[in-house]
Coordinates of C-alpha atoms in Angstrom, one line a residue:
X1 CA -23.4 -14.0 9.5
X2 CA -24.3 -13.0 5.9
X3 CA -22.4 -14.0 2.8
X4 CA -21.5 -10.4 2.2
X5 CA -19.9 -10.2 5.6
X6 CA -18.0 -13.5 4.9
X7 CA -16.6 -12.0 1.7
X8 CA -15.6 -8.7 3.3
X9 CA -14.0 -10.6 6.2
X10 CA -12.0 -12.7 3.7
X11 CA -10.9 -9.7 1.7
X12 CA -9.8 -7.8 4.9
X13 CA -7.8 -10.9 6.1
X14 CA -6.1 -11.2 2.8
X15 CA -5.2 -7.4 2.6
X16 CA -3.6 -7.5 6.1
X17 CA -1.7 -10.7 5.4
X18 CA -0.2 -9.3 2.1
X19 CA 1.2 -6.2 3.8
X20 CA 3.4 -8.1 6.4
X21 CA 6.9 -8.8 5.3
X22 CA 8.2 -12.3 6.4
X23 CA 11.2 -10.6 8.0
X24 CA 8.8 -8.7 10.3
X25 CA 8.0 -12.0 12.2
X26 CA 11.4 -13.6 11.8
X27 CA 10.8 -15.6 8.8
X28 CA 13.2 -15.8 5.8
X29 CA 12.1 -14.2 2.5
X30 CA 13.7 -16.5 0.0
X31 CA 13.4 -16.7 -3.8
X32 CA 10.7 -19.4 -3.6
X33 CA 8.1 -16.9 -2.4
X34 CA 5.6 -16.1 -5.2
X35 CA 3.1 -14.1 -3.1
X36 CA 3.4 -10.7 -1.3
X37 CA 3.5 -10.8 2.5
X38 CA 2.9 -13.9 4.4
X39 CA 1.6 -17.1 3.0
X40 CA -1.8 -18.4 4.1
X41 CA -0.2 -21.4 5.9
X42 CA 2.1 -19.1 7.9
X43 CA -0.9 -17.1 9.2
X44 CA -2.8 -20.2 10.1
X45 CA 0.2 -21.5 12.0
X46 CA 0.8 -18.3 13.9
X47 CA -3.0 -18.1 14.8
X48 CA -3.2 -21.8 15.8
X49 CA -5.7 -22.6 13.0
X50 CA -5.7 -25.3 10.4
X51 CA -4.6 -24.2 6.9
X52 CA -7.9 -25.4 5.4
X53 CA -9.9 -23.4 7.9
X54 CA -8.0 -20.3 7.3
X55 CA -8.2 -20.8 3.5
X56 CA -12.0 -20.9 3.8
X57 CA -12.0 -17.7 5.8
X58 CA -10.1 -15.9 3.1
X59 CA -12.4 -17.3 0.4
X60 CA -15.4 -16.0 2.3
X61 CA -16.7 -19.6 2.7
X62 CA -15.8 -20.3 6.3
X63 CA -18.0 -20.5 9.4
X64 CA -18.3 -17.6 11.8
X65 CA -14.9 -17.6 13.7
X66 CA -15.0 -17.6 17.5
X67 CA -13.9 -14.6 19.6
X68 CA -10.7 -16.5 20.5
X69 CA -9.9 -17.2 16.8
X70 CA -10.5 -13.5 15.9
X71 CA -8.1 -12.4 18.7
X72 CA -5.5 -15.0 17.5
X73 CA -5.8 -13.7 13.9
X74 CA -5.5 -10.1 15.1
X75 CA -2.2 -11.1 16.8
X76 CA -0.9 -13.1 13.8
X77 CA -1.6 -10.2 11.4
X78 CA -0.3 -7.5 13.8
X79 CA -3.5 -5.5 13.7
X80 CA -3.9 -2.2 15.4
X81 CA -6.6 -1.8 18.0
X82 CA -8.9 -0.2 15.4
X83 CA -8.3 -3.0 12.9
X84 CA -8.8 -5.6 15.6
X85 CA -12.2 -4.0 16.5
X86 CA -13.1 -3.9 12.8
X87 CA -12.3 -7.6 12.4
X88 CA -14.6 -8.4 15.4
X89 CA -17.4 -6.5 13.8
X90 CA -17.0 -8.2 10.5
X91 CA -17.2 -11.5 12.2
X92 CA -20.4 -10.3 14.1
X93 CA -18.7 -10.8 17.4
X94 CA -18.8 -8.3 20.3
X95 CA -15.8 -6.0 20.4
X96 CA -13.8 -6.8 23.6
X97 CA -13.9 -4.1 26.3
X98 CA -10.6 -3.0 28.0
X99 CA -9.6 -5.6 30.6
X100 CA -12.0 -8.2 29.0
X101 CA -11.4 -11.9 28.3
X102 CA -9.8 -11.4 24.8
X103 CA -7.0 -8.9 25.3
X104 CA -5.3 -7.4 22.4
X105 CA -1.5 -7.5 22.3
X106 CA 0.0 -4.0 22.5
X107 CA 1.3 -3.3 19.0
X108 CA 4.6 -1.9 20.2
X109 CA 5.3 -4.9 22.3
X110 CA 4.4 -7.2 19.5
X111 CA 6.8 -5.4 17.2
X112 CA 9.6 -5.7 19.8
X113 CA 8.8 -9.4 20.4
X114 CA 9.4 -10.1 16.7
X115 CA 12.6 -8.0 16.6
X116 CA 14.1 -9.9 19.6
X117 CA 14.5 -13.2 17.7
X118 CA 16.4 -15.4 18.4
X119 CA 15.9 -14.5 22.0
X120 CA 13.1 -16.2 23.8
X121 CA 10.3 -13.7 24.4
X122 CA 6.6 -13.6 25.2
X123 CA 3.9 -11.0 26.0
X124 CA 1.8 -11.8 29.1
X125 CA -1.0 -9.9 31.0
X126 CA -0.6 -8.7 34.5
X127 CA -2.4 -11.9 35.6
X128 CA 0.2 -14.0 33.8
X129 CA -2.0 -15.0 30.9
X130 CA 0.2 -15.7 27.9
X131 CA -0.9 -13.7 24.8
X132 CA 1.8 -14.5 22.4
X133 CA 5.2 -16.3 22.3
X134 CA 7.9 -16.4 19.8
X135 CA 9.1 -19.8 18.6
X136 CA 12.2 -19.8 20.9
X137 CA 10.0 -19.0 23.9
X138 CA 7.9 -22.0 23.1
X139 CA 11.0 -24.1 22.8
X140 CA 12.2 -22.9 26.2
X141 CA 8.9 -22.8 28.2
X142 CA 6.5 -24.9 26.3
X143 CA 3.4 -23.7 24.5
X144 CA 1.2 -21.7 27.0
X145 CA -1.2 -20.2 24.5
X146 CA -3.9 -23.0 24.4
X147 CA -5.4 -22.5 27.9
X148 CA -8.9 -20.9 28.3
X149 CA -10.8 -19.3 31.2
X150 CA -9.1 -19.0 34.6
X151 CA -6.7 -21.7 33.6
X152 CA -5.1 -19.3 31.1
X153 CA -3.3 -17.8 34.0
X154 CA 0.0 -19.5 34.8
X155 CA -0.4 -18.3 38.4
X156 CA -3.7 -20.0 38.7
X157 CA -2.2 -23.2 37.2
X158 CA 0.8 -23.0 39.5
X159 CA -1.4 -23.2 42.6
X160 CA -4.0 -25.6 41.3
X161 CA -2.3 -28.0 38.9
X162 CA 0.9 -29.7 40.2
X163 CA 2.2 -30.6 36.8
X164 CA 2.7 -26.9 36.0
X165 CA 5.5 -26.8 38.5
X166 CA 7.7 -29.2 36.6
X167 CA 9.1 -26.1 34.8
X168 CA 11.0 -25.2 37.9
X169 CA 13.2 -27.3 40.1
X170 CA 11.4 -28.4 43.3
X171 CA 13.8 -26.5 45.6
X172 CA 12.7 -23.3 43.9
X173 CA 9.0 -23.8 44.3
X174 CA 8.5 -21.9 47.6
X175 CA 10.4 -18.8 46.2
X176 CA 8.3 -18.9 43.0
X177 CA 5.1 -19.2 45.0
X178 CA 5.9 -16.1 47.1
X179 CA 6.9 -14.1 44.1
X180 CA 3.8 -15.0 42.2
X181 CA 1.4 -14.0 45.1
X182 CA 3.3 -10.7 45.7
X183 CA 3.1 -9.9 42.0
X184 CA -0.6 -10.7 41.8
X185 CA -1.4 -8.5 44.8
X186 CA 0.5 -5.7 43.2
X187 CA -1.4 -6.2 39.9
X188 CA -4.8 -6.4 41.7
X189 CA -4.0 -3.1 43.5
X190 CA -3.3 -1.4 40.3
X191 CA -6.6 -2.4 38.7
X192 CA -10.0 -0.8 39.6
X193 CA -11.7 -2.2 42.7
X194 CA -14.7 -3.2 40.5
X195 CA -12.5 -5.3 38.2
X196 CA -14.2 -8.7 38.2
X197 CA -11.4 -10.6 36.4
X198 CA -8.9 -10.2 39.1
X199 CA -11.3 -10.5 42.1
X200 CA -12.8 -13.7 40.6
X201 CA -9.3 -15.2 40.1
X202 CA -8.2 -14.3 43.7
X203 CA -11.4 -15.8 45.1
X204 CA -11.0 -19.0 43.1
X205 CA -7.4 -19.4 44.3
X206 CA -8.4 -18.7 47.9
X207 CA -10.9 -21.6 47.7
X208 CA -8.7 -23.9 45.8
X209 CA -5.2 -23.6 47.4
X210 CA -4.2 -23.5 51.1
X211 CA -0.7 -22.5 50.1
X212 CA -2.1 -19.5 48.2
X213 CA -4.4 -18.5 51.0
X214 CA -1.6 -18.5 53.5
X215 CA 0.7 -16.4 51.3
X216 CA -2.1 -14.0 50.4
X217 CA -2.8 -13.4 54.0
X218 CA 0.9 -12.2 54.4
X219 CA 0.1 -9.1 52.2
X220 CA 3.5 -9.1 50.4
X221 CA 3.5 -6.8 47.4
X222 CA 6.1 -6.6 44.7
X223 CA 6.0 -6.5 40.9
X224 CA 8.3 -9.1 39.2
X225 CA 10.6 -6.8 37.2
X226 CA 13.6 -9.1 36.8
X227 CA 14.5 -12.5 38.0
X228 CA 17.2 -15.1 37.8
X229 CA 15.5 -18.4 37.2
X230 CA 16.4 -22.1 36.9
X231 CA 14.2 -23.9 34.3
X232 CA 13.8 -27.6 33.7
X233 CA 13.9 -28.3 30.0
X234 CA 12.8 -31.8 28.8
X235 CA 15.6 -32.1 26.2
X236 CA 18.4 -29.8 27.5
X237 CA 18.2 -30.3 31.3
X238 CA 18.6 -27.4 33.7
X239 CA 18.8 -24.0 32.1
X240 CA 19.7 -20.8 34.1
X241 CA 18.3 -17.7 32.8
X242 CA 17.7 -14.0 33.5
X243 CA 14.1 -13.0 32.9
X244 CA 13.6 -9.3 32.2
X245 CA 10.3 -7.3 31.9
X246 CA 9.0 -4.4 30.0
X247 CA 5.7 -3.0 31.2
X248 CA 3.0 -1.3 29.0
X249 CA 1.9 2.2 30.1
X250 CA -1.2 0.9 31.9
X251 CA 0.7 -2.0 33.5
X252 CA -1.8 -4.6 31.9
X253 CA 0.8 -6.3 29.7
X254 CA 4.4 -7.2 30.0
X255 CA 7.1 -8.2 27.4
X256 CA 9.3 -10.9 29.0
X257 CA 12.6 -11.9 27.4
X258 CA 15.1 -14.4 28.6
X259 CA 18.9 -14.3 28.4
X260 CA 21.4 -17.0 29.5
X261 CA 22.7 -16.4 33.0
X262 CA 26.3 -15.2 33.0
X263 CA 28.9 -17.7 34.3
X264 CA 26.7 -20.8 33.5
X265 CA 26.5 -23.3 30.5
X266 CA 23.2 -21.8 29.4
X267 CA 24.7 -19.7 26.5
X268 CA 25.4 -22.9 24.5
X269 CA 21.9 -24.2 25.4
X270 CA 20.3 -21.1 24.0
X271 CA 22.0 -21.7 20.7
X272 CA 20.2 -25.1 20.6
X273 CA 16.9 -23.5 21.6
X274 CA 17.1 -21.1 18.5
X275 CA 17.4 -24.2 16.3
X276 CA 14.5 -25.9 18.0
X277 CA 12.3 -22.8 17.7
X278 CA 13.2 -22.4 13.9
X279 CA 12.3 -26.0 13.3
X280 CA 8.9 -25.6 15.0
X281 CA 7.8 -22.6 12.9
X282 CA 9.1 -23.7 9.5
X283 CA 8.1 -27.4 9.8
X284 CA 5.5 -28.1 7.2
X285 CA 5.5 -24.7 5.5
X286 CA 4.3 -24.5 1.9
X287 CA 6.0 -22.5 -0.8
X288 CA 2.8 -20.6 -1.9

């Protein structure tokens, strides 16, 4: 990657950062702000990068960012699909193809996610790969953004990694397993027959999990559009929620948001979650 490309990449990142208002992503815009748009440390935190690394990228002195980092920066900066592709080209990385391994969050869903604060919300793919979470969703569900490859799918982890099931009470595991498999079959049917991402995932699950294989053989089909769930929270205990879904036009992405179940004590717990989420995103922020 040439020095000229490094410089152009840094200039583009800065221009996109400066156009975003803090309120667009649920951050306060107080009198201490001395720069337009977001601060560099805020973009770094939203993208899961170190502040020093992001600073180097903007200065045009950084190393060539990975495809995963470019995708994370595109989400943090709320880039359009064209801007995202341009960023990949500046970084001399292959532009992702539709349905590829580095999906771009639908801009409309990303905008809605930020407007839902302080409601827990996240955008996932039809294969239950988490693309982005707001701070309150991280506080409720844990951070699901750090997984790579097949493990990025929560459905895959559900059937292959027992620790992933601690999110749900054990009596609910069978119901969740059935719902996950029926939803995955519906998603697979909606995709093209030659789609290697879903066929590879199903094949891996059939080899790795007898439970999945038995449920898959049942041929149940049903998209998860709304659920009432019980969640185990490490600090707050059992939280009962309604989980609602908004699907993109092609069905590849879903915006999930969570509300406290009526008639339970979860409303008060949600107030605490909002505090936890705010602390997580503002902790360690700089003033410039």
